[in-house]
Coordinates of C-alpha atoms and ligand atoms in Angstrom, one line a residue:
M99 CA 44.3 -2.4 74.7
K100 CA 44.7 -3.6 78.2
V101 CA 48.3 -4.0 79.2
L102 CA 49.8 -5.9 82.3
I103 CA 53.3 -5.1 83.4
I104 CA 55.2 -7.5 85.6
G105 CA 57.7 -6.1 88.1
S106 CA 58.0 -3.5 90.8
G107 CA 61.1 -1.4 90.2
G108 CA 62.2 1.8 88.6
R109 CA 62.5 0.0 85.2
E110 CA 58.8 -1.0 85.4
H111 CA 57.8 2.5 86.4
A112 CA 59.7 3.8 83.2
I113 CA 57.9 1.1 81.2
A114 CA 54.5 2.0 82.6
W115 CA 55.2 5.7 81.8
S116 CA 56.1 4.8 78.2
V117 CA 53.1 2.5 77.8
H118 CA 50.8 5.2 79.3
K119 CA 51.8 7.5 76.4
S120 CA 50.7 4.9 73.7
P121 CA 47.4 5.8 72.0
L122 CA 46.9 2.1 71.6
V123 CA 46.4 1.6 75.4
D124 CA 43.3 2.2 77.5
K125 CA 44.2 0.6 80.7
I126 CA 47.4 -0.5 82.5
Y127 CA 47.8 -3.0 85.3
C128 CA 51.0 -3.8 87.2
A129 CA 51.8 -6.8 89.3
P130 CA 52.9 -6.2 92.0
G131 CA 53.9 -2.6 91.1
N132 CA 54.9 0.2 93.6
A133 CA 53.6 3.5 94.9
G134 CA 54.8 5.5 91.8
I135 CA 53.6 3.0 89.2
S136 CA 50.1 3.4 90.7
E137 CA 50.0 6.8 89.0
F138 CA 49.6 5.1 85.6
A139 CA 48.6 1.6 86.5
Q140 CA 46.3 -0.3 88.7
C141 CA 48.6 -2.3 91.0
V142 CA 47.6 -5.9 91.5
A143 CA 48.8 -7.8 94.5
I144 CA 50.2 -10.9 92.7
G145 CA 53.9 -11.7 93.0
A146 CA 56.1 -11.8 89.8
M147 CA 56.8 -15.5 90.3
E148 CA 53.2 -16.5 90.7
F149 CA 52.9 -17.5 87.0
E150 CA 49.6 -19.4 87.2
K151 CA 47.9 -16.6 89.2
L152 CA 49.2 -14.0 86.8
A153 CA 48.0 -16.0 83.8
D154 CA 44.6 -16.4 85.5
F155 CA 44.4 -12.7 86.0
A156 CA 45.4 -11.9 82.4
G157 CA 42.8 -14.4 81.1
T158 CA 40.0 -13.1 83.4
E159 CA 40.7 -9.4 82.8
G160 CA 41.1 -9.8 79.0
I161 CA 44.7 -8.5 79.0
D162 CA 45.9 -8.0 75.4
L163 CA 49.6 -7.7 76.1
T164 CA 51.7 -8.6 79.1
I165 CA 55.2 -7.1 79.5
V166 CA 57.8 -8.7 81.7
G167 CA 60.3 -6.3 83.2
M168 CA 62.2 -8.5 85.5
D169 CA 64.7 -11.3 84.9
D170 CA 63.6 -13.9 87.5
P171 CA 60.1 -14.6 85.9
L172 CA 61.6 -14.8 82.4
V173 CA 64.4 -17.2 83.5
G174 CA 61.7 -19.2 85.4
G175 CA 59.6 -19.6 82.3
I176 CA 56.6 -17.2 82.7
V177 CA 56.4 -16.7 78.9
D178 CA 55.9 -20.4 78.3
V179 CA 53.1 -20.5 80.8
F180 CA 51.3 -17.5 79.2
E181 CA 51.9 -18.8 75.6
E182 CA 50.5 -22.2 76.5
R183 CA 47.3 -20.5 77.4
G184 CA 47.3 -18.4 74.2
L185 CA 48.0 -15.1 76.1
R186 CA 50.3 -12.5 74.4
I187 CA 53.4 -11.8 76.4
F188 CA 56.5 -9.8 75.5
G189 CA 59.8 -11.5 76.6
P190 CA 61.9 -14.5 75.8
R191 CA 60.8 -18.1 76.5
K192 CA 62.6 -20.0 79.2
N193 CA 64.9 -21.7 76.6
A194 CA 66.1 -18.3 75.4
A195 CA 66.1 -16.4 78.7
I196 CA 69.0 -18.8 79.6
L197 CA 71.1 -16.2 77.8
E198 CA 70.9 -14.2 81.1
G199 CA 70.0 -17.1 83.4
S200 CA 73.3 -19.0 82.9
K201 CA 76.6 -17.2 82.4
A202 CA 78.2 -20.5 81.6
F203 CA 75.7 -21.0 78.8
S204 CA 76.3 -17.6 77.4
K205 CA 80.1 -17.9 77.5
D206 CA 79.9 -21.3 75.7
L207 CA 77.5 -19.7 73.1
M208 CA 79.9 -16.9 72.4
K209 CA 82.9 -19.2 72.1
K210 CA 81.0 -21.5 69.7
Y211 CA 79.8 -18.7 67.4
G212 CA 83.0 -16.5 67.6
I213 CA 81.3 -13.6 69.5
P214 CA 84.1 -11.5 71.2
T215 CA 84.2 -11.9 74.9
A216 CA 86.7 -12.4 77.7
A217 CA 88.6 -15.7 77.9
Y218 CA 87.2 -18.0 80.5
E219 CA 86.7 -21.4 82.1
N220 CA 83.6 -22.9 83.7
F221 CA 83.8 -24.9 86.9
S222 CA 81.2 -27.0 88.8
D223 CA 83.8 -28.4 91.2
P224 CA 85.3 -25.9 93.7
L225 CA 88.5 -27.9 94.0
K226 CA 89.2 -27.8 90.3
A227 CA 88.4 -24.1 90.3
L228 CA 90.9 -23.6 93.1
A229 CA 93.6 -25.7 91.4
Y230 CA 93.1 -23.6 88.2
L231 CA 93.3 -20.3 90.1
R232 CA 96.5 -21.4 91.9
E233 CA 98.3 -22.8 88.9
K234 CA 97.1 -21.0 85.8
A235 CA 95.5 -17.7 86.7
S236 CA 96.9 -14.2 86.2
F237 CA 95.5 -11.5 88.5
P238 CA 93.3 -9.5 88.7
I239 CA 90.8 -12.2 87.7
V240 CA 87.0 -12.2 87.6
L241 CA 84.8 -14.9 89.3
K242 CA 81.1 -15.0 88.3
A243 CA 78.3 -17.1 89.9
D244 CA 76.6 -18.8 86.9
G245 CA 73.0 -17.9 87.8
L246 CA 71.0 -14.8 88.7
A247 CA 72.3 -12.9 91.7
L248 CA 70.7 -9.4 91.5
G249 CA 73.8 -8.1 89.7
K250 CA 75.9 -8.9 92.7
G251 CA 77.4 -12.3 91.8
V252 CA 80.6 -11.0 90.2
L253 CA 83.8 -10.8 92.2
I254 CA 87.0 -9.1 90.9
C255 CA 89.9 -10.7 92.7
Q256 CA 93.3 -9.0 93.0
D257 CA 95.4 -12.0 94.2
W258 CA 95.2 -15.7 95.0
E259 CA 94.0 -15.0 98.6
E260 CA 91.0 -13.0 97.3
A261 CA 90.3 -15.7 94.7
K262 CA 90.3 -18.4 97.3
E263 CA 87.9 -16.4 99.4
G264 CA 85.8 -15.8 96.3
V265 CA 85.5 -19.5 95.5
R266 CA 84.5 -20.1 99.1
Q267 CA 81.7 -17.5 98.9
I268 CA 80.3 -18.4 95.6
M269 CA 80.7 -22.2 95.4
Q270 CA 81.1 -23.4 99.0
D271 CA 79.1 -21.0 101.2
R272 CA 76.7 -20.4 98.3
K273 CA 76.4 -16.7 99.2
F274 CA 74.3 -16.3 96.0
G275 CA 72.4 -19.6 96.5
D276 CA 72.1 -22.1 93.6
A277 CA 73.5 -19.4 91.3
G278 CA 76.9 -20.6 92.6
R279 CA 76.5 -24.2 91.7
T280 CA 78.6 -23.4 88.6
M281 CA 81.2 -20.6 88.4
V282 CA 82.8 -18.8 85.5
V283 CA 86.4 -17.7 85.9
E284 CA 87.1 -14.9 83.4
E285 CA 89.9 -12.8 82.2
F286 CA 89.9 -9.2 83.6
L287 CA 89.2 -6.6 80.9
T288 CA 89.8 -2.9 81.1
G289 CA 88.1 -0.1 79.2
R290 CA 84.8 1.9 79.1
E291 CA 81.7 0.0 79.9
V292 CA 78.5 0.6 77.8
S293 CA 75.1 -1.0 77.9
V294 CA 73.2 -1.4 74.6
L295 CA 69.6 -2.6 74.8
A296 CA 67.9 -4.0 71.7
F297 CA 64.5 -5.2 70.6
V298 CA 64.6 -8.6 69.0
D299 CA 61.9 -10.6 67.2
G300 CA 63.7 -13.9 66.8
K301 CA 65.6 -12.9 63.7
T302 CA 65.8 -9.1 63.4
I303 CA 67.5 -6.9 66.0
R304 CA 67.1 -3.1 66.5
P305 CA 69.5 -1.6 69.0
M306 CA 68.3 1.4 71.1
T307 CA 70.5 4.3 72.0
S308 CA 73.5 3.5 74.3
A309 CA 73.7 4.0 78.0
Q310 CA 76.3 3.7 80.8
D311 CA 75.6 2.3 84.3
H312 CA 77.5 2.8 87.5
K313 CA 77.4 -0.5 89.3
R314 CA 79.6 0.2 92.3
A315 CA 78.0 1.6 95.5
Q316 CA 80.3 4.5 96.1
D317 CA 81.9 7.5 94.3
G318 CA 84.9 6.7 92.2
D319 CA 83.6 3.2 91.5
R320 CA 84.5 2.0 95.0
G321 CA 82.5 -0.3 97.3
P322 CA 80.4 -3.4 96.4
N323 CA 78.6 -4.1 93.2
T324 CA 74.9 -3.0 93.2
G325 CA 72.0 -3.4 90.8
G326 CA 73.1 0.1 89.4
M327 CA 73.5 3.5 91.1
G328 CA 72.9 5.7 88.1
T329 CA 73.0 5.9 84.3
F330 CA 73.5 8.3 81.5
S331 CA 72.5 8.1 77.8
P332 CA 73.9 8.3 75.2
S333 CA 77.5 7.1 75.9
P334 CA 79.8 9.5 74.1
F335 CA 82.4 6.7 73.9
Y336 CA 80.0 4.5 71.9
T337 CA 80.6 6.0 68.5
E338 CA 78.7 5.2 65.2
E339 CA 81.7 3.3 64.0
I340 CA 81.7 1.1 67.2
D341 CA 78.0 0.7 66.8
K342 CA 78.4 -0.6 63.3
W343 CA 81.1 -3.0 64.3
C344 CA 79.0 -4.3 67.2
Q345 CA 76.0 -4.8 64.9
E346 CA 78.0 -7.0 62.6
H347 CA 80.2 -8.9 65.1
I348 CA 78.1 -9.0 68.3
F349 CA 74.4 -8.1 67.9
Q350 CA 73.2 -9.9 64.8
P351 CA 75.5 -12.9 65.5
T352 CA 74.0 -13.3 69.0
V353 CA 70.4 -13.4 67.6
D354 CA 71.5 -15.8 64.8
A355 CA 73.3 -18.0 67.3
M356 CA 70.2 -18.3 69.5
A357 CA 68.1 -19.2 66.5
A358 CA 70.6 -21.8 65.3
E359 CA 70.6 -23.4 68.7
G360 CA 66.8 -23.8 68.5
R361 CA 66.3 -21.0 71.1
P362 CA 64.9 -18.1 69.1
F363 CA 65.0 -15.0 71.2
T364 CA 62.0 -12.6 71.3
G365 CA 62.1 -9.6 73.7
I366 CA 64.9 -7.3 74.8
I367 CA 68.6 -8.3 74.7
F368 CA 70.8 -6.1 76.9
F369 CA 74.4 -6.2 75.8
G370 CA 76.8 -5.3 78.6
L371 CA 79.9 -4.3 76.6
M372 CA 83.5 -3.4 77.5
L373 CA 85.2 -1.2 74.9
T374 CA 88.7 -2.5 75.2
G375 CA 91.9 -1.5 73.4
D376 CA 91.3 -4.6 71.2
G377 CA 87.7 -3.7 70.4
P378 CA 84.4 -4.3 72.1
R379 CA 83.9 -7.4 74.2
V380 CA 80.7 -8.8 75.7
L381 CA 80.8 -8.7 79.5
E382 CA 77.3 -10.1 80.0
Y383 CA 73.9 -10.6 78.4
N384 CA 70.6 -9.8 80.0
A385 CA 67.2 -10.8 78.7
R386 CA 65.3 -7.6 79.6
F387 CA 65.6 -3.9 80.0
G388 CA 68.3 -2.7 82.3
D389 CA 67.5 -1.0 85.6
P390 CA 68.3 1.9 85.7
E391 CA 69.2 1.9 81.9
A392 CA 65.5 1.9 81.0
Q393 CA 65.1 5.2 83.0
V394 CA 67.4 7.0 80.6
V395 CA 66.7 5.2 77.4
L396 CA 62.9 5.2 77.4
P397 CA 62.5 8.9 78.1
R398 CA 64.5 9.5 74.9
M399 CA 62.7 7.1 72.7
K400 CA 60.3 8.6 70.1
N401 CA 58.6 5.4 69.1
D402 CA 55.5 4.0 70.6
L403 CA 56.8 1.3 72.9
V404 CA 53.8 -0.9 72.6
E405 CA 53.9 -0.7 68.8
V406 CA 57.5 -1.9 68.8
M407 CA 56.7 -4.7 71.2
L408 CA 53.8 -5.9 69.0
A409 CA 56.1 -5.8 66.0
C410 CA 58.5 -8.1 67.8
L411 CA 55.7 -10.5 68.7
D412 CA 54.5 -10.5 65.1
R413 CA 58.1 -11.0 63.8
R414 CA 58.0 -7.8 61.7
L415 CA 60.5 -5.7 63.5
D416 CA 62.3 -5.2 60.2
E417 CA 59.5 -2.8 59.4
I418 CA 60.3 -0.6 62.3
E419 CA 63.0 2.1 62.6
L420 CA 63.8 3.2 66.1
E421 CA 64.1 6.9 66.7
F422 CA 65.6 8.7 69.7
E423 CA 65.5 12.4 70.7
D424 CA 68.7 14.3 69.9
N425 CA 69.3 15.0 73.6
A426 CA 70.7 13.3 76.6
A427 CA 69.5 11.9 79.9
V428 CA 71.0 11.2 83.3
C429 CA 69.4 9.1 86.1
V430 CA 70.7 9.3 89.7
V431 CA 69.5 6.6 92.0
L432 CA 68.4 7.6 95.5
A433 CA 69.2 4.6 97.7
S434 CA 68.8 3.7 101.4
Q435 CA 72.0 4.3 103.3
G436 CA 73.8 0.9 103.6
Y437 CA 72.5 -0.5 100.3
P438 CA 73.4 -3.2 99.0
V439 CA 74.4 -4.7 102.4
S440 CA 71.8 -3.7 105.0
Y441 CA 69.5 -0.8 105.3
E442 CA 66.3 0.4 107.0
K443 CA 62.9 0.5 105.2
G444 CA 59.6 2.1 105.9
I445 CA 60.9 5.7 106.1
P446 CA 58.6 8.5 104.9
I447 CA 59.6 10.3 101.7
H448 CA 58.8 14.0 101.0
G449 CA 59.0 16.3 98.0
F450 CA 57.2 14.4 95.1
G451 CA 55.1 17.5 94.4
N452 CA 58.3 19.3 93.2
F453 CA 58.3 17.3 90.1
R454 CA 54.8 18.4 89.0
G455 CA 54.9 20.5 85.8
R456 CA 58.7 20.1 85.4
E457 CA 59.3 19.2 81.8
G458 CA 62.0 16.6 81.3
C459 CA 62.3 15.7 85.0
Y460 CA 61.1 12.3 86.2
C461 CA 60.9 10.6 89.5
F462 CA 60.8 6.9 88.9
H463 CA 60.0 4.8 91.9
A464 CA 62.2 1.7 92.6
G465 CA 61.4 0.7 96.1
T466 CA 58.5 2.5 97.6
K467 CA 55.0 1.7 98.9
Y468 CA 52.0 3.4 100.5
T469 CA 51.6 3.1 104.3
D470 CA 48.6 4.9 105.8
G471 CA 48.3 7.1 102.7
H472 CA 52.0 8.2 102.8
I473 CA 54.8 7.0 100.5
V474 CA 57.6 5.3 102.4
T475 CA 60.9 3.6 101.4
N476 CA 60.6 -0.1 100.6
G477 CA 63.9 -1.2 99.2
G478 CA 67.6 -0.5 98.8
R479 CA 67.2 1.5 95.6
V480 CA 64.3 3.9 96.4
L481 CA 63.9 6.3 93.5
G482 CA 65.6 7.0 90.2
I483 CA 65.7 10.8 89.4
T484 CA 66.0 11.3 85.7
A485 CA 66.4 14.6 83.8
T486 CA 66.9 15.2 80.1
G487 CA 69.0 18.1 78.7
S488 CA 70.3 19.3 75.4
D489 CA 73.6 17.5 76.2
L490 CA 74.9 15.3 78.9
K491 CA 76.3 18.1 81.0
E492 CA 73.0 19.9 81.1
A493 CA 71.1 16.6 81.8
R494 CA 73.5 15.9 84.7
R495 CA 73.1 19.3 86.2
R496 CA 69.4 19.1 86.0
A497 CA 69.2 15.6 87.4
Y498 CA 71.4 16.5 90.5
E499 CA 69.3 19.6 91.0
A500 CA 66.2 17.4 91.1
T501 CA 67.7 15.0 93.6
E502 CA 67.5 17.9 96.1
W503 CA 63.8 18.1 95.8
I504 CA 63.3 14.7 97.5
T505 CA 64.1 14.1 101.2
F506 CA 64.1 11.0 103.4
S507 CA 66.2 10.5 106.5
N508 CA 68.5 7.8 105.2
K509 CA 68.8 9.1 101.6
Y510 CA 72.1 8.1 99.9
M511 CA 73.4 8.7 96.4
R512 CA 76.6 8.7 94.4
T513 CA 77.7 12.3 93.5
D514 CA 79.7 11.4 90.4
I515 CA 77.1 9.8 88.1
G516 CA 78.1 10.8 84.5
K517 CA 81.4 12.3 85.7
A518 CA 83.2 10.5 82.9
I519 CA 81.5 12.9 80.5
D520 CA 83.9 15.6 81.7
E521 CA 86.9 13.5 80.5
Q522 CA 85.8 13.4 76.9
Ligands
AMP536 P1 78.3 -8.5 84.9 O1 77.1 -8.7 85.8 O2 78.8 -9.7 84.3 O3 78.1 -7.3 84.0 O4 79.4 -7.9 85.9 C1 79.2 -6.8 86.8 C2 80.3 -5.9 86.6 O5 81.6 -6.5 86.9 C3 80.5 -5.3 85.2 O6 79.6 -4.2 85.0 C4 81.9 -4.9 85.2 O7 82.1 -3.7 85.8 C5 82.6 -6.0 86.1 N1 83.1 -7.0 85.2 C6 82.4 -8.1 84.8 N2 83.2 -8.9 84.0 C7 84.4 -8.3 83.9 C8 85.6 -8.6 83.2 N3 85.8 -9.7 82.5 N4 86.6 -7.7 83.4 C9 86.5 -6.6 84.1 N5 85.4 -6.3 84.8 C10 84.3 -7.1 84.7
LIG537 N1 71.8 -2.0 85.5 C1 72.2 -3.3 85.2 C2 71.1 -4.3 85.0 O1 70.0 -3.9 84.9 O2 71.4 -5.5 85.0

C-alpha cells in the first residue's frame, strides 16, 4: 500500500512511525511533514488545508489510504472532498468532525443524550454572556471559545473581573478569531484529567489505553494553556472499573448519539475526561489523535495501526481487539522558550544521533525543518521525547534522561511531567 499522512507535528511523526512498521505498507508520503517525519516518509510540499491539491496528489500517486492527523482539515471537510473522488481516507466527515469543531454543538449533544459533562450555557451575544456572568455565575467559572483555537481557547476565570476580561478577549476582541463568535460558559470541575483515544467505525468503538496530558506551560500547572507539554500512559487513576463505566455511559452513547443525529463518526474520538468526585465527566471531544497523547499511546500499541484503520473504514471494527504492551510511556515536550506566547525559530538542534540504537527511546519531531542540511527549530513545540519503561517511574526517568541528549539554545521543558505518578 501507499499511505499519505496529513499534518506536520509530533503526532504525525508518531503516526508515520507506526505506519512504517506495518507489513501492509510499501511507501509513505506526508504533507507537509517535517524534518523527523522525512526519515519514514517522503514529505510533499502541500499544505494541510489545500484539499483539492492533496486529492489530486493522492489520485495521481495512487495512494491507497490517507490518514488525517490534524483537526483543521477534518473540521474543514477534507474527508468529504476525498470521498467524493472515491479516495480512501481515515477520519470523520465534516458533519461528524463538528464534535470537535463546535463546543456548543458537543455540549448540546451531550445534554440531549444524557452524556455526563459540566453544566453550561451557550452565548452568541456578549452582552447576554456578561449579564449571565454577573447575575448567575459562581466562580471559578470556565469560558470556552466555540471553535478551534489550538487548545488555547479555554479561560478559567476566578472572579467577575476576570470573566469580564475573558468575554472581551473571546467574543469582542476575537483573540481566537471566528472561534469566538459563540462562547460556552461552563461549570468549573475538579479532579484528575485523563485522555482516552478510541477508534470508531460509525457504530463500534474500541478505546485505546489511557493517557494524561499536561496542558499548562509551566511546572505545577501554572502559566497559559498550550497544545500540551507532555504526557504519560497509562493513567494509574483510570481504573478498569472507571473504564467500564465510561464505555457504558460515555463512549458508546457518544457514538450512538452521532449516528442518531445522522452524523455517523468514523475515525478517532478523543475523550478529554475529568474524574470528579461525582464520577467521570466529558471536558471536551476531539476528532483525531491527541498531540502529544499519540506519542505515548502508539509506541505501546501492539496492533498494526493500518489494519485497525482499514477495519474502521470497512465497518468491521467489532472483529478487532486492541492490544497494548504491559508497560508505560512518558513523553516530555521540548519547546522554544516563550511558547505559547512568542518565541524564536530557526535555531540549530544538536544530538539526534544519541537516539540511534536506544531501544524504547523516541525523538518525535513537532516543529522542525531542514535548513542548509541542518535541522533547526520551526515551532513552539519542537520535539517530543518519549521513553518506555516497565512502569511509569522508569519511563519517566528514561524520558528525562533522553531530554539531555538534545540541545538547542532556547530549549524549554516542564520538569514535572508525570509527577502525579508519585502521589499514587
Ligand atoms: P479543553 O480544551 O476543553 O479540554 O480545555 C482545556 C483545559 O482546560 C482542560 O484540559 C482542563 O484542564 C481545563 N478545563 C476545561 N474545562 C474545564 C472545566 N469545566 N472545569 C475545569 N477545568 C476545565
Ligand atoms: N493534547 C491535547 C490535544 O491534542 O488536543
